[in-house]
Amino acid sequence: MLFLITIIKQKRLFHTRSWKMSIFLIYGYEMSIAMSP
């Protein structure tokens, strides 16, 4: 949860491309948690 908040705050500091990449990283991060037992 804290990880997501950090990315959202950084969204304002990065360009749109980096922001889209952050979303991709968040998606992969959440998927990795979902796949974990």
PDB file of C-alpha atoms in Angstrom:
ATOM      1  CA  MET A   1       0.000   0.000   0.000  1.00  0.00           C
ATOM      2  CA  LEU A   2       2.810   2.360   0.926  1.00  0.00           C
ATOM      3  CA  PHE A   3       4.510   1.391  -2.326  1.00  0.00           C
ATOM      4  CA  LEU A   4       1.497   2.581  -4.315  1.00  0.00           C
ATOM      5  CA  ILE A   5       1.331   5.875  -2.423  1.00  0.00           C
ATOM      6  CA  THR A   6       4.998   6.528  -3.171  1.00  0.00           C
ATOM      7  CA  ILE A   7       4.486   5.951  -6.908  1.00  0.00           C
ATOM      8  CA  ILE A   8       1.434   8.232  -6.931  1.00  0.00           C
ATOM      9  CA  LYS A   9       3.450  11.017  -5.301  1.00  0.00           C
ATOM     10  CA  GLN A  10       6.312  10.524  -7.744  1.00  0.00           C
ATOM     11  CA  LYS A  11       3.826  10.763 -10.627  1.00  0.00           C
ATOM     12  CA  ARG A  12       4.007  14.549 -10.404  1.00  0.00           C
ATOM     13  CA  LEU A  13       7.810  14.489 -10.651  1.00  0.00           C
ATOM     14  CA  PHE A  14       8.087  12.276 -13.720  1.00  0.00           C
ATOM     15  CA  HIS A  15       6.995  12.667 -17.319  1.00  0.00           C
ATOM     16  CA  THR A  16       3.949  10.899 -18.737  1.00  0.00           C
ATOM     17  CA  ARG A  17       6.078   8.064 -20.115  1.00  0.00           C
ATOM     18  CA  SER A  18       7.652   7.386 -16.735  1.00  0.00           C
ATOM     19  CA  TRP A  19       4.204   7.573 -15.130  1.00  0.00           C
ATOM     20  CA  LYS A  20       2.882   4.925 -17.523  1.00  0.00           C
ATOM     21  CA  MET A  21       5.910   2.764 -16.729  1.00  0.00           C
ATOM     22  CA  SER A  22       5.152   3.198 -13.024  1.00  0.00           C
ATOM     23  CA  ILE A  23       1.630   1.880 -13.615  1.00  0.00           C
ATOM     24  CA  PHE A  24       3.111  -1.137 -15.388  1.00  0.00           C
ATOM     25  CA  LEU A  25       5.467  -1.743 -12.463  1.00  0.00           C
ATOM     26  CA  ILE A  26       2.586  -1.413  -9.985  1.00  0.00           C
ATOM     27  CA  TYR A  27       0.547  -3.927 -11.998  1.00  0.00           C
ATOM     28  CA  GLY A  28       3.439  -6.397 -11.977  1.00  0.00           C
ATOM     29  CA  TYR A  29       4.011  -5.739  -8.266  1.00  0.00           C
ATOM     30  CA  GLU A  30       0.379  -6.495  -7.416  1.00  0.00           C
ATOM     31  CA  MET A  31       0.390  -9.584  -9.635  1.00  0.00           C
ATOM     32  CA  SER A  32       3.488 -10.920  -7.861  1.00  0.00           C
ATOM     33  CA  ILE A  33       1.697 -10.529  -4.522  1.00  0.00           C
ATOM     34  CA  ALA A  34      -1.428 -12.231  -5.853  1.00  0.00           C
ATOM     35  CA  MET A  35       0.642 -15.168  -7.113  1.00  0.00           C
ATOM     36  CA  SER A  36       2.397 -15.532  -3.751  1.00  0.00           C
ATOM     37  CA  PRO A  37       0.914 -18.097  -1.344  1.00  0.00           C
TER      38      PRO A  37
END
